[in-house]
Amino acid sequence: MGGQYRAGAAVVPYTRRTVVTALAMPLFRLRLLLPLVAALALAACARSTKPEVPPALAAPAPVKLKIGLALGGGAARGFAHIGVIKMLEANGIHPDVVAGTSAGSVVGALYASGMDAFQLQEAALALDEASIRDVRLFSGGLVQGRKLQDYVNTQVGNRPIERLRLPFAAVATQLESGRRTVFVLGNTGQAVRASSSIPGVFEPTPIDGKHYVDGGVVSPVPVDAARELGADLVIAVNISAQPDGGNPDGMLGIVGKSITIMGRQLGEQELARADVVIRPALDPIGAADFEQKDIAILRGEQAALAALPAIRRLIEARRHPAPVHATGKPAAPPRR
């Protein structure tokens, strides 16, 4: 059966074969074009694919850090604590909590009361040994300790421990049980007296039916007490005399060195829990050398100055921890 189809203005006769051929030609050409179209589509997709972006680093907010100061015992060598505090304050490092043992509790209580380093130094230079030593014979010790208690209470404005400007702890040893006792409430001067009652030199301090002696027997440098006050980073100051083969002078020196020897292993274990340990070079200053206050303060300044780089690094690392990926994983250290 024939027919016609119009191509332009001409009329062309057609048959069934002509129609089939005419329809088949576009389909044949389409089959030839399909691979090309597919290749072009793949190429377009490849061009539009973006490189994988690593997860963003999340910068953590700065951490509020509570710095603790643990001041050890050492009688007259305790003036070195003032030098340490002077250097810390001069470099913008202000402890938030303070713990003290023996001589460290004296300096610590005054500092926690609100005195700055220079006020501490003025008080130290004005201190007359006779004003804190009340000798009494035929008792449990040569010194009663009441004068020391009154001196501290006067310096802190007769405020109890809980009303001092900074949280404060005085560490003593309960004589009946031998246990460590941490005073964080109550009479400030009495707590310091208990913490400073060197056995054989001071009478034991009676408090609520119990008796207390020097905290250096169980905690020569009160790192743990500073932690218990909430410190995140503890700066410990160890002023105890190390056995050097020499013979200590006087009863105070003998007793002080004996306490150091007894508490050495325990003290080293506690010191290991500090973040930074400052050890002023105080030899040959003895436990009874109150006339060498200036030298002890200077040695404290020098030791703190040497420790400043380590203290700053730790504070920076704790306040600004390493950034983490958005996935929660820590960022990998940079390649060197």
Short mmCIF file of C-alpha atoms in Angstrom, two decimals:
data_model
loop_
_atom_site.label_atom_id
_atom_site.label_comp_id
_atom_site.label_asym_id
_atom_site.label_seq_id
_atom_site.Cartn_x
_atom_site.Cartn_y
_atom_site.Cartn_z
CA MET A 1 0.00 0.00 0.00
CA GLY A 2 1.50 3.35 -1.06
CA GLY A 3 1.23 6.88 0.26
CA GLN A 4 2.90 10.27 0.20
CA TYR A 5 4.78 12.40 2.82
CA ARG A 6 5.78 15.99 2.39
CA ALA A 7 9.46 16.99 2.49
CA GLY A 8 9.65 20.67 1.89
CA ALA A 9 7.54 21.57 -1.06
CA ALA A 10 8.00 18.35 -3.01
CA VAL A 11 5.58 15.49 -2.84
CA VAL A 12 7.39 12.17 -2.74
CA PRO A 13 5.62 8.92 -3.32
CA TYR A 14 6.22 6.30 -0.62
CA THR A 15 5.64 2.63 0.09
CA ARG A 16 5.49 0.54 3.38
CA ARG A 17 9.25 -0.24 3.02
CA THR A 18 9.96 3.47 2.74
CA VAL A 19 8.12 4.21 5.99
CA VAL A 20 9.92 1.45 7.89
CA THR A 21 13.28 2.63 6.60
CA ALA A 22 12.49 6.20 7.53
CA LEU A 23 11.55 5.23 11.11
CA ALA A 24 14.53 2.94 11.56
CA MET A 25 17.17 5.52 10.68
CA PRO A 26 16.60 7.81 13.76
CA LEU A 27 16.65 4.78 16.10
CA PHE A 28 19.92 3.56 14.59
CA ARG A 29 21.50 6.98 15.03
CA LEU A 30 20.24 7.12 18.64
CA ARG A 31 21.94 3.81 19.42
CA LEU A 32 25.20 5.22 18.08
CA LEU A 33 24.87 8.36 20.23
CA LEU A 34 24.01 6.60 23.52
CA PRO A 35 27.63 5.66 24.46
CA LEU A 36 28.75 9.21 23.71
CA VAL A 37 25.97 10.69 25.86
CA ALA A 38 26.82 8.33 28.72
CA ALA A 39 30.51 9.24 28.53
CA LEU A 40 29.69 12.95 28.59
CA ALA A 41 27.41 12.48 31.62
CA LEU A 42 30.11 10.62 33.54
CA ALA A 43 32.63 13.29 32.72
CA ALA A 44 30.26 15.99 33.98
CA CYS A 45 29.72 14.10 37.23
CA ALA A 46 33.45 13.74 37.71
CA ARG A 47 33.96 17.46 37.21
CA SER A 48 31.21 18.33 39.70
CA THR A 49 32.52 15.99 42.47
CA LYS A 50 34.18 18.04 45.22
CA PRO A 51 37.23 16.76 47.11
CA GLU A 52 36.50 15.35 50.57
CA VAL A 53 36.93 18.02 53.24
CA PRO A 54 38.34 16.80 56.56
CA PRO A 55 36.15 17.41 59.61
CA ALA A 56 36.57 20.84 61.11
CA LEU A 57 38.59 21.18 64.30
CA ALA A 58 36.53 22.22 67.29
CA ALA A 59 38.44 24.60 69.53
CA PRO A 60 37.49 23.78 73.14
CA ALA A 61 36.63 26.63 75.46
CA PRO A 62 39.37 27.64 77.90
CA VAL A 63 39.21 25.63 81.12
CA LYS A 64 38.87 27.46 84.42
CA LEU A 65 41.84 26.17 86.36
CA LYS A 66 42.10 26.13 90.16
CA ILE A 67 45.75 26.42 91.25
CA GLY A 68 46.77 25.05 94.63
CA LEU A 69 49.84 25.89 96.69
CA ALA A 70 51.22 23.24 99.07
CA LEU A 71 53.72 24.72 101.55
CA GLY A 72 55.93 22.27 103.42
CA GLY A 73 57.42 22.37 106.89
CA GLY A 74 60.93 23.38 107.87
CA ALA A 75 60.83 25.83 110.81
CA ALA A 76 62.95 28.93 110.02
CA ARG A 77 63.50 27.69 106.49
CA GLY A 78 59.81 28.50 105.97
CA PHE A 79 60.66 32.11 105.13
CA ALA A 80 61.54 30.75 101.68
CA HIS A 81 57.80 30.30 101.07
CA ILE A 82 57.46 34.08 101.00
CA GLY A 83 60.03 34.33 98.21
CA VAL A 84 58.19 31.70 96.19
CA ILE A 85 54.89 33.55 96.56
CA LYS A 86 56.58 36.84 95.60
CA MET A 87 57.86 35.38 92.34
CA LEU A 88 54.58 33.68 91.47
CA GLU A 89 52.57 36.85 92.03
CA ALA A 90 55.07 38.96 90.10
CA ASN A 91 54.44 36.70 87.11
CA GLY A 92 50.67 36.75 87.30
CA ILE A 93 50.25 33.36 88.99
CA HIS A 94 47.84 33.65 91.91
CA PRO A 95 46.98 30.44 93.82
CA ASP A 96 43.30 29.81 94.47
CA VAL A 97 43.74 27.46 97.45
CA VAL A 98 46.53 27.06 100.02
CA ALA A 99 47.55 24.15 102.24
CA GLY A 100 50.36 24.26 104.78
CA THR A 101 52.27 22.02 107.13
CA SER A 102 54.14 23.42 110.15
CA ALA A 103 56.03 26.55 109.03
CA GLY A 104 54.10 26.31 105.76
CA SER A 105 50.85 26.61 107.68
CA VAL A 106 52.02 29.88 109.26
CA VAL A 107 52.85 31.48 105.90
CA GLY A 108 49.82 29.84 104.28
CA ALA A 109 47.35 31.18 106.84
CA LEU A 110 48.63 34.74 106.50
CA TYR A 111 48.57 34.51 102.71
CA ALA A 112 45.07 33.01 102.69
CA SER A 113 43.91 35.87 104.92
CA GLY A 114 44.53 38.34 102.07
CA MET A 115 48.13 39.44 102.57
CA ASP A 116 50.14 39.82 99.38
CA ALA A 117 53.77 38.75 99.11
CA PHE A 118 55.19 42.12 100.12
CA GLN A 119 52.97 42.29 103.20
CA LEU A 120 54.14 38.81 104.09
CA GLN A 121 57.73 39.95 103.77
CA GLU A 122 57.11 42.98 105.97
CA ALA A 123 55.50 40.79 108.62
CA ALA A 124 58.41 38.34 108.45
CA LEU A 125 61.06 41.02 108.82
CA ALA A 126 59.20 42.56 111.74
CA LEU A 127 58.76 39.21 113.47
CA ASP A 128 60.60 38.82 116.73
CA GLU A 129 61.24 35.20 117.63
CA ALA A 130 60.41 35.93 121.26
CA SER A 131 56.90 37.01 120.22
CA ILE A 132 56.01 33.47 119.13
CA ARG A 133 58.01 31.41 121.63
CA ASP A 134 56.61 30.89 125.12
CA VAL A 135 59.02 28.59 126.92
CA ARG A 136 57.53 26.50 129.71
CA LEU A 137 59.52 23.92 131.63
CA PHE A 138 58.33 20.61 133.01
CA SER A 139 55.64 20.06 130.36
CA GLY A 140 55.25 18.06 127.19
CA GLY A 141 57.64 20.39 125.38
CA LEU A 142 59.82 23.46 125.77
CA VAL A 143 57.35 25.78 124.00
CA GLN A 144 53.67 25.96 124.83
CA GLY A 145 52.62 27.41 121.48
CA ARG A 146 50.00 29.81 122.77
CA LYS A 147 52.02 32.83 121.63
CA LEU A 148 52.21 31.45 118.10
CA GLN A 149 48.44 30.89 118.12
CA ASP A 150 47.79 34.47 119.28
CA TYR A 151 50.26 35.91 116.75
CA VAL A 152 48.55 34.17 113.82
CA ASN A 153 45.06 35.15 114.97
CA THR A 154 46.15 38.78 115.29
CA GLN A 155 47.63 38.75 111.77
CA VAL A 156 44.48 37.29 110.21
CA GLY A 157 42.13 39.63 112.06
CA ASN A 158 40.85 36.89 114.39
CA ARG A 159 38.94 35.29 111.54
CA PRO A 160 38.27 31.54 111.54
CA ILE A 161 39.63 29.48 108.66
CA GLU A 162 36.31 29.42 106.80
CA ARG A 163 36.25 33.24 106.66
CA LEU A 164 39.70 33.72 105.17
CA ARG A 165 39.93 35.16 101.66
CA LEU A 166 41.24 31.91 100.18
CA PRO A 167 40.34 28.31 101.07
CA PHE A 168 43.02 27.15 103.51
CA ALA A 169 44.01 23.88 105.16
CA ALA A 170 46.46 23.28 108.00
CA VAL A 171 47.75 19.71 108.33
CA ALA A 172 48.57 18.20 111.73
CA THR A 173 49.09 14.74 113.22
CA GLN A 174 46.68 13.40 115.82
CA LEU A 175 48.84 12.04 118.59
CA GLU A 176 46.40 9.41 119.84
CA SER A 177 45.91 7.69 116.47
CA GLY A 178 48.86 8.92 114.41
CA ARG A 179 46.46 9.94 111.66
CA ARG A 180 46.73 12.96 109.41
CA THR A 181 44.25 15.66 110.35
CA VAL A 182 43.34 18.49 107.99
CA PHE A 183 41.86 21.61 109.59
CA VAL A 184 39.63 23.58 107.21
CA LEU A 185 37.28 25.12 109.79
CA GLY A 186 37.59 26.81 113.15
CA ASN A 187 40.24 28.79 115.00
CA THR A 188 42.96 29.68 112.49
CA GLY A 189 45.70 30.28 115.05
CA GLN A 190 44.92 27.09 116.91
CA ALA A 191 45.05 25.03 113.69
CA VAL A 192 48.42 26.55 112.81
CA ARG A 193 49.68 25.89 116.32
CA ALA A 194 48.65 22.24 116.03
CA SER A 195 50.32 21.93 112.64
CA SER A 196 53.54 23.49 114.01
CA SER A 197 53.84 21.63 117.31
CA ILE A 198 57.20 19.93 116.72
CA PRO A 199 57.41 16.91 119.05
CA GLY A 200 59.88 17.46 121.86
CA VAL A 201 60.03 21.22 121.16
CA PHE A 202 56.36 22.26 121.42
CA GLU A 203 53.72 20.90 123.71
CA PRO A 204 51.05 18.91 121.86
CA THR A 205 48.09 21.15 121.03
CA PRO A 206 44.84 20.09 122.75
CA ILE A 207 41.69 20.42 120.62
CA ASP A 208 38.34 18.85 121.58
CA GLY A 209 39.87 16.22 123.81
CA LYS A 210 42.55 15.17 121.32
CA HIS A 211 46.19 16.19 121.05
CA TYR A 212 47.98 17.23 117.88
CA VAL A 213 51.62 17.53 116.84
CA ASP A 214 53.52 18.71 113.78
CA GLY A 215 51.93 17.75 110.46
CA GLY A 216 55.38 16.98 109.04
CA VAL A 217 55.23 13.57 110.75
CA VAL A 218 52.59 12.36 108.27
CA SER A 219 52.53 14.97 105.48
CA PRO A 220 55.73 17.01 105.12
CA VAL A 221 54.40 18.81 102.02
CA PRO A 222 50.57 18.80 101.97
CA VAL A 223 49.91 18.06 98.30
CA ASP A 224 46.90 15.86 99.06
CA ALA A 225 45.33 18.54 101.26
CA ALA A 226 45.60 21.03 98.39
CA ARG A 227 43.87 18.52 96.11
CA GLU A 228 41.14 18.05 98.71
CA LEU A 229 40.53 21.80 98.59
CA GLY A 230 39.74 21.41 94.90
CA ALA A 231 43.06 22.24 93.25
CA ASP A 232 43.42 21.09 89.62
CA LEU A 233 47.12 21.93 89.52
CA VAL A 234 49.31 21.79 92.63
CA ILE A 235 52.56 23.71 93.07
CA ALA A 236 54.43 22.14 96.00
CA VAL A 237 57.26 23.83 97.89
CA ASN A 238 59.62 21.47 99.70
CA ILE A 239 61.91 23.24 102.18
CA SER A 240 62.89 20.25 104.33
CA ALA A 241 66.57 19.66 104.96
CA GLN A 242 67.92 16.54 103.30
CA PRO A 243 70.33 14.30 105.24
CA ASP A 244 73.83 15.30 104.14
CA GLY A 245 76.02 13.44 106.60
CA GLY A 246 76.40 16.49 108.81
CA ASN A 247 75.50 16.82 112.47
CA PRO A 248 72.55 19.21 113.03
CA ASP A 249 72.99 22.00 115.58
CA GLY A 250 70.69 22.35 118.59
CA MET A 251 67.60 20.49 119.65
CA LEU A 252 65.35 22.08 117.00
CA GLY A 253 67.75 21.02 114.27
CA ILE A 254 68.02 17.47 115.62
CA VAL A 255 64.25 17.07 115.96
CA GLY A 256 63.61 18.66 112.57
CA LYS A 257 66.02 16.34 110.80
CA SER A 258 64.58 13.34 112.67
CA ILE A 259 61.08 14.21 111.46
CA THR A 260 62.41 14.61 107.91
CA ILE A 261 64.03 11.17 108.02
CA MET A 262 60.89 9.53 109.45
CA GLY A 263 58.59 11.09 106.92
CA ARG A 264 60.90 10.96 103.89
CA GLN A 265 59.36 7.98 102.09
CA LEU A 266 55.82 9.09 102.84
CA GLY A 267 56.69 12.63 101.82
CA GLU A 268 58.25 11.59 98.51
CA GLN A 269 55.15 9.60 97.63
CA GLU A 270 52.97 12.63 98.26
CA LEU A 271 55.33 14.96 96.39
CA ALA A 272 55.02 12.68 93.36
CA ARG A 273 51.35 13.65 93.21
CA ALA A 274 52.20 17.35 92.76
CA ASP A 275 52.34 18.88 89.29
CA VAL A 276 55.39 21.02 90.05
CA VAL A 277 57.80 20.75 92.99
CA ILE A 278 59.90 23.77 93.94
CA ARG A 279 62.96 23.00 96.08
CA PRO A 280 64.75 26.15 97.28
CA ALA A 281 68.47 25.68 97.88
CA LEU A 282 68.43 26.47 101.61
CA ASP A 283 71.53 24.74 102.89
CA PRO A 284 73.20 25.60 105.22
CA ILE A 285 70.21 27.48 106.72
CA GLY A 286 69.09 25.50 109.76
CA ALA A 287 65.68 25.04 111.32
CA ALA A 288 66.53 27.59 114.05
CA ASP A 289 68.28 30.20 111.86
CA PHE A 290 65.67 32.95 112.17
CA GLU A 291 68.32 35.61 111.58
CA GLN A 292 68.72 34.40 107.96
CA LYS A 293 65.22 35.41 106.88
CA ASP A 294 66.44 37.55 103.98
CA ILE A 295 68.57 34.77 102.54
CA ALA A 296 65.73 32.24 102.83
CA ILE A 297 63.32 34.61 101.05
CA LEU A 298 65.86 35.22 98.28
CA ARG A 299 66.44 31.49 97.80
CA GLY A 300 62.70 31.02 97.50
CA GLU A 301 62.53 33.67 94.78
CA GLN A 302 65.38 32.03 92.86
CA ALA A 303 63.84 28.57 93.02
CA ALA A 304 60.43 29.83 91.89
CA LEU A 305 62.02 31.75 89.01
CA ALA A 306 63.71 28.57 87.80
CA ALA A 307 60.39 26.70 87.93
CA LEU A 308 58.35 29.34 86.08
CA PRO A 309 58.74 27.89 82.55
CA ALA A 310 57.43 24.50 83.68
CA ILE A 311 54.57 26.11 85.61
CA ARG A 312 53.54 28.25 82.62
CA ARG A 313 53.60 25.29 80.25
CA LEU A 314 51.39 23.26 82.56
CA ILE A 315 48.92 26.09 83.11
CA GLU A 316 48.68 26.74 79.36
CA ALA A 317 48.20 23.05 78.57
CA ARG A 318 45.49 22.65 81.22
CA ARG A 319 43.64 25.85 80.36
CA HIS A 320 43.77 25.33 76.60
CA PRO A 321 43.59 21.61 75.79
CA ALA A 322 44.37 20.38 72.26
CA PRO A 323 41.57 20.94 69.69
CA VAL A 324 39.47 17.96 68.63
CA HIS A 325 37.80 17.00 65.33
CA ALA A 326 34.08 17.52 64.95
CA THR A 327 33.84 13.72 65.20
CA GLY A 328 35.04 13.97 68.80
CA LYS A 329 38.44 12.43 68.11
CA PRO A 330 41.58 14.31 69.26
CA ALA A 331 43.45 16.12 66.52
CA ALA A 332 46.57 14.37 65.30
CA PRO A 333 49.83 16.12 66.21
CA PRO A 334 51.39 18.08 63.35
CA ARG A 335 54.04 16.32 61.27
CA ARG A 336 57.56 17.62 61.67
#
